[in-house]
Amino acid sequence: MAHRGGAIEHVENTLPAFEACVALGYRYLETDVRVTADGVLVAFHDPTLDRVTDQTGRVDARPWREVRTALIGGREPVVALEDLLTAWPDVRFNLDVKAAGVLAPLAKLVRRTGTLHRICLASFSDARIAAARRLLGPELCTSLGPKGVAALRLSSYSPRAAGLVRIQAGCAQVPLHLGGRPLVDERFIAAAHERSLQVHVWTVDDAQEADRMLDMGVDGVMTDRPAMLREVLDARGQWTGR
């Protein structure tokens, strides 16, 4: 899965970055979602334009007509999410919902474009994930929220806790480490698979680490180095691109 369109190999969250990943054969792209002051959804990570563009200010405090003029890396314009979702009908998107204000316009966009079955929503907020399910219904794919990840981790160590884990998700999307300690191991993966959850790890930018995770049995790998990950998967005979 190409994280932000491959943020090490390309200018993150830009149309050329995603185009390059699709040309490489990627069927799964990851991006972040924020909303402008006038309700336009954009593929953008930070709350402000400051870090990656030639402009400053909060994304949600400026209208789309201004945000669209900001150049990421001084070169590429901010992308409207609708343009991404409709660019490649056979590509799936993992969408990291960065703010509660994203949800209502996102639900409208997904319904209007008929893209419900091509998206999976993620968030660091359990409340946002629950709200997304209410808006878009049980067919929406979501990842586990923080509480669900913690409960899954606990259940991997304690059989008594296994019955306490309530699953309303299609996958667990998790970092390799949490709080300075390894999070993903064989027990965590087994606990997820017992509940029909896929395990997607982020963000893996080292070939040996990618091999180690795949050997362990993860179902998906997010990377800022999509060319590297394709080489790893090709060498393993596991590449299933477009």
CSV table of C-alpha atoms in Angstrom, one decimal:
chain,number,residue,atom,x,y,z
A,1,MET,CA,0.0,0.0,0.0
A,2,ALA,CA,1.5,3.3,-1.1
A,3,HIS,CA,1.5,5.6,1.9
A,4,ARG,CA,0.7,9.2,0.9
A,5,GLY,CA,1.6,8.1,-2.6
A,6,GLY,CA,5.1,7.1,-1.6
A,7,ALA,CA,6.3,10.0,0.4
A,8,ILE,CA,10.0,9.2,0.2
A,9,GLU,CA,10.1,8.5,-3.5
A,10,HIS,CA,7.6,11.2,-4.5
A,11,VAL,CA,6.2,14.5,-3.4
A,12,GLU,CA,3.6,13.3,-0.8
A,13,ASN,CA,-0.1,13.4,-1.5
A,14,THR,CA,0.2,14.8,-5.0
A,15,LEU,CA,-1.4,13.6,-8.2
A,16,PRO,CA,2.0,12.7,-9.9
A,17,ALA,CA,2.9,10.6,-6.8
A,18,PHE,CA,-0.3,8.6,-7.0
A,19,GLU,CA,0.0,8.3,-10.8
A,20,ALA,CA,3.5,6.9,-10.4
A,21,CYS,CA,2.3,4.3,-7.9
A,22,VAL,CA,-0.5,3.3,-10.2
A,23,ALA,CA,1.9,3.0,-13.1
A,24,LEU,CA,4.1,0.8,-10.9
A,25,GLY,CA,1.1,-1.5,-10.5
A,26,TYR,CA,-0.3,-0.5,-7.1
A,27,ARG,CA,-4.0,-1.2,-6.5
A,28,TYR,CA,-4.0,0.1,-3.0
A,29,LEU,CA,-3.2,3.8,-2.2
A,30,GLU,CA,-3.2,5.5,1.2
A,31,THR,CA,-3.9,9.2,1.8
A,32,ASP,CA,-5.2,11.6,4.4
A,33,VAL,CA,-8.4,13.6,4.3
A,34,ARG,CA,-9.0,17.1,5.5
A,35,VAL,CA,-11.7,19.6,4.6
A,36,THR,CA,-11.5,23.2,3.5
A,37,ALA,CA,-13.5,26.0,5.0
A,38,ASP,CA,-16.1,25.7,2.3
A,39,GLY,CA,-16.4,21.9,2.5
A,40,VAL,CA,-14.1,20.6,-0.2
A,41,LEU,CA,-12.3,17.4,0.8
A,42,VAL,CA,-8.5,17.3,0.1
A,43,ALA,CA,-5.8,14.7,0.2
A,44,PHE,CA,-3.6,16.4,2.8
A,45,HIS,CA,-2.0,15.2,6.0
A,46,ASP,CA,-1.2,18.2,8.2
A,47,PRO,CA,-3.8,20.6,9.8
A,48,THR,CA,-1.8,23.5,8.3
A,49,LEU,CA,-0.2,24.2,4.9
A,50,ASP,CA,3.0,25.2,6.6
A,51,ARG,CA,5.2,22.1,6.5
A,52,VAL,CA,4.9,20.9,2.9
A,53,THR,CA,3.6,23.9,0.9
A,54,ASP,CA,4.7,27.4,-0.1
A,55,GLN,CA,1.8,28.8,1.9
A,56,THR,CA,0.7,29.0,5.6
A,57,GLY,CA,-2.5,28.7,7.6
A,58,ARG,CA,-5.0,26.0,8.6
A,59,VAL,CA,-6.5,24.0,5.8
A,60,ASP,CA,-10.0,24.2,7.4
A,61,ALA,CA,-9.8,28.0,7.8
A,62,ARG,CA,-9.2,28.7,4.1
A,63,PRO,CA,-11.6,28.1,1.1
A,64,TRP,CA,-10.8,25.7,-1.7
A,65,ARG,CA,-10.0,28.5,-4.2
A,66,GLU,CA,-7.1,29.5,-1.9
A,67,VAL,CA,-6.0,26.0,-0.8
A,68,ARG,CA,-5.8,24.8,-4.4
A,69,THR,CA,-3.1,27.4,-5.2
A,70,ALA,CA,-0.7,26.1,-2.5
A,71,LEU,CA,2.1,24.1,-4.0
A,72,ILE,CA,3.3,20.9,-2.2
A,73,GLY,CA,7.1,20.8,-2.3
A,74,GLY,CA,6.8,24.1,-4.1
A,75,ARG,CA,5.8,22.2,-7.2
A,76,GLU,CA,2.5,20.4,-7.1
A,77,PRO,CA,-1.0,21.6,-6.2
A,78,VAL,CA,-3.1,20.2,-3.4
A,79,VAL,CA,-5.4,17.5,-4.7
A,80,ALA,CA,-9.2,17.3,-4.3
A,81,LEU,CA,-10.1,13.9,-2.9
A,82,GLU,CA,-12.9,13.5,-5.5
A,83,ASP,CA,-10.3,13.7,-8.3
A,84,LEU,CA,-8.4,10.9,-6.7
A,85,LEU,CA,-11.4,8.6,-6.0
A,86,THR,CA,-12.6,9.0,-9.6
A,87,ALA,CA,-9.2,8.8,-11.4
A,88,TRP,CA,-8.8,5.0,-11.4
A,89,PRO,CA,-12.0,2.9,-11.1
A,90,ASP,CA,-10.0,-0.3,-10.1
A,91,VAL,CA,-7.9,1.3,-7.4
A,92,ARG,CA,-8.8,1.1,-3.7
A,93,PHE,CA,-8.1,3.9,-1.2
A,94,ASN,CA,-7.2,3.8,2.4
A,95,LEU,CA,-8.4,7.1,3.8
A,96,ASP,CA,-7.1,8.5,7.1
A,97,VAL,CA,-9.8,10.8,8.5
A,98,LYS,CA,-8.0,13.6,10.1
A,99,ALA,CA,-10.9,15.6,11.6
A,100,ALA,CA,-14.5,15.1,12.6
A,101,GLY,CA,-15.5,17.8,10.1
A,102,VAL,CA,-14.4,15.5,7.3
A,103,LEU,CA,-17.1,12.9,7.9
A,104,ALA,CA,-20.3,14.5,6.6
A,105,PRO,CA,-18.9,15.8,3.3
A,106,LEU,CA,-17.0,12.5,2.9
A,107,ALA,CA,-20.2,10.5,3.3
A,108,LYS,CA,-21.9,12.6,0.6
A,109,LEU,CA,-18.9,12.3,-1.7
A,110,VAL,CA,-18.8,8.5,-1.3
A,111,ARG,CA,-22.5,8.1,-2.1
A,112,ARG,CA,-22.3,10.5,-5.0
A,113,THR,CA,-19.3,8.8,-6.6
A,114,GLY,CA,-20.4,5.2,-5.7
A,115,THR,CA,-17.0,4.5,-4.2
A,116,LEU,CA,-18.1,2.8,-0.9
A,117,HIS,CA,-16.7,-0.6,-1.9
A,118,ARG,CA,-13.3,1.0,-2.9
A,119,ILE,CA,-12.5,2.7,0.4
A,120,CYS,CA,-11.4,1.7,3.9
A,121,LEU,CA,-11.5,4.4,6.6
A,122,ALA,CA,-8.9,4.7,9.3
A,123,SER,CA,-8.6,7.2,12.2
A,124,PHE,CA,-6.8,7.7,15.5
A,125,SER,CA,-10.2,8.5,16.9
A,126,ASP,CA,-12.7,5.7,17.9
A,127,ALA,CA,-15.5,8.3,17.9
A,128,ARG,CA,-14.7,9.3,14.2
A,129,ILE,CA,-14.7,5.6,13.2
A,130,ALA,CA,-18.1,5.0,14.9
A,131,ALA,CA,-19.6,8.1,13.4
A,132,ALA,CA,-18.4,7.0,9.9
A,133,ARG,CA,-20.1,3.7,10.4
A,134,ARG,CA,-23.3,5.4,11.4
A,135,LEU,CA,-23.2,7.6,8.3
A,136,LEU,CA,-22.2,5.0,5.7
A,137,GLY,CA,-23.6,1.8,7.2
A,138,PRO,CA,-22.3,-1.6,7.9
A,139,GLU,CA,-20.8,-2.2,4.5
A,140,LEU,CA,-18.2,0.4,5.1
A,141,CYS,CA,-14.7,-1.0,5.6
A,142,THR,CA,-12.9,0.5,8.6
A,143,SER,CA,-9.8,-0.3,10.5
A,144,LEU,CA,-9.8,-0.8,14.3
A,145,GLY,CA,-9.6,2.4,16.4
A,146,PRO,CA,-7.1,2.8,19.2
A,147,LYS,CA,-9.4,1.0,21.8
A,148,GLY,CA,-9.9,-1.9,19.5
A,149,VAL,CA,-6.2,-2.3,18.8
A,150,ALA,CA,-5.5,-2.2,22.5
A,151,ALA,CA,-8.2,-4.8,23.2
A,152,LEU,CA,-6.9,-7.0,20.4
A,153,ARG,CA,-3.4,-6.8,21.8
A,154,LEU,CA,-4.6,-7.7,25.2
A,155,SER,CA,-6.5,-10.7,23.9
A,156,SER,CA,-3.4,-12.0,22.2
A,157,TYR,CA,-1.8,-12.4,25.6
A,158,SER,CA,-4.9,-13.3,27.7
A,159,PRO,CA,-7.4,-15.9,26.6
A,160,ARG,CA,-9.8,-14.5,29.2
A,161,ALA,CA,-9.8,-11.2,27.4
A,162,ALA,CA,-10.6,-12.7,24.0
A,163,GLY,CA,-14.3,-12.6,24.6
A,164,LEU,CA,-14.2,-9.0,25.5
A,165,VAL,CA,-13.0,-7.9,22.1
A,166,ARG,CA,-15.9,-6.6,20.0
A,167,ILE,CA,-15.0,-6.4,16.4
A,168,GLN,CA,-16.6,-3.9,14.0
A,169,ALA,CA,-13.8,-3.5,11.5
A,170,GLY,CA,-12.2,-5.2,8.5
A,171,CYS,CA,-8.6,-4.8,9.5
A,172,ALA,CA,-6.2,-3.7,12.2
A,173,GLN,CA,-3.8,-1.0,10.8
A,174,VAL,CA,-1.0,-0.6,13.2
A,175,PRO,CA,2.5,0.7,13.7
A,176,LEU,CA,5.4,-1.8,14.2
A,177,HIS,CA,6.0,-0.4,17.6
A,178,LEU,CA,3.8,1.4,20.2
A,179,GLY,CA,5.2,3.2,23.3
A,180,GLY,CA,8.7,2.0,22.4
A,181,ARG,CA,7.7,-1.6,22.4
A,182,PRO,CA,7.0,-4.0,19.5
A,183,LEU,CA,3.3,-4.2,18.7
A,184,VAL,CA,3.1,-6.6,15.8
A,185,ASP,CA,4.2,-10.2,16.5
A,186,GLU,CA,2.9,-13.7,15.8
A,187,ARG,CA,0.4,-13.6,18.6
A,188,PHE,CA,-1.1,-10.3,17.6
A,189,ILE,CA,-1.4,-11.5,14.0
A,190,ALA,CA,-3.0,-14.8,15.1
A,191,ALA,CA,-5.5,-13.0,17.4
A,192,ALA,CA,-6.5,-10.7,14.5
A,193,HIS,CA,-6.8,-13.6,12.0
A,194,GLU,CA,-9.0,-15.6,14.5
A,195,ARG,CA,-11.4,-12.7,14.2
A,196,SER,CA,-11.2,-12.5,10.4
A,197,LEU,CA,-9.2,-9.2,10.6
A,198,GLN,CA,-6.4,-8.4,8.2
A,199,VAL,CA,-3.3,-6.9,9.7
A,200,HIS,CA,-1.7,-3.9,7.9
A,201,VAL,CA,1.5,-2.5,9.3
A,202,TRP,CA,2.9,1.0,8.8
A,203,THR,CA,5.2,2.6,7.8
A,204,VAL,CA,7.7,0.1,6.5
A,205,ASP,CA,10.5,1.7,4.5
A,206,ASP,CA,13.2,-1.0,4.9
A,207,ALA,CA,13.4,-4.1,2.7
A,208,GLN,CA,14.5,-6.4,5.5
A,209,GLU,CA,11.8,-5.2,7.8
A,210,ALA,CA,9.2,-5.7,5.0
A,211,ASP,CA,10.5,-9.2,4.5
A,212,ARG,CA,10.3,-9.9,8.3
A,213,MET,CA,6.7,-8.6,8.5
A,214,LEU,CA,5.6,-10.7,5.5
A,215,ASP,CA,7.3,-13.8,6.9
A,216,MET,CA,5.4,-13.2,10.1
A,217,GLY,CA,2.1,-13.2,8.2
A,218,VAL,CA,0.8,-9.7,7.9
A,219,ASP,CA,-1.7,-9.1,5.1
A,220,GLY,CA,-0.6,-5.6,4.1
A,221,VAL,CA,2.3,-3.3,4.3
A,222,MET,CA,2.2,0.5,4.0
A,223,THR,CA,5.3,2.1,2.7
A,224,ASP,CA,6.8,5.5,1.7
A,225,ARG,CA,9.0,3.5,-0.7
A,226,PRO,CA,6.6,1.8,-3.1
A,227,ALA,CA,9.3,0.8,-5.6
A,228,MET,CA,11.3,-0.9,-2.8
A,229,LEU,CA,8.2,-2.8,-1.6
A,230,ARG,CA,7.4,-4.0,-5.1
A,231,GLU,CA,10.9,-5.4,-5.5
A,232,VAL,CA,10.5,-7.2,-2.2
A,233,LEU,CA,7.1,-8.7,-3.2
A,234,ASP,CA,8.4,-9.6,-6.7
A,235,ALA,CA,11.3,-11.5,-5.2
A,236,ARG,CA,8.9,-13.4,-2.9
A,237,GLY,CA,6.5,-14.1,-5.8
A,238,GLN,CA,3.8,-12.2,-3.9
A,239,TRP,CA,3.2,-9.2,-6.1
A,240,THR,CA,-0.4,-8.9,-7.1
A,241,GLY,CA,-0.5,-5.5,-8.7
A,242,ARG,CA,-2.7,-4.2,-11.5
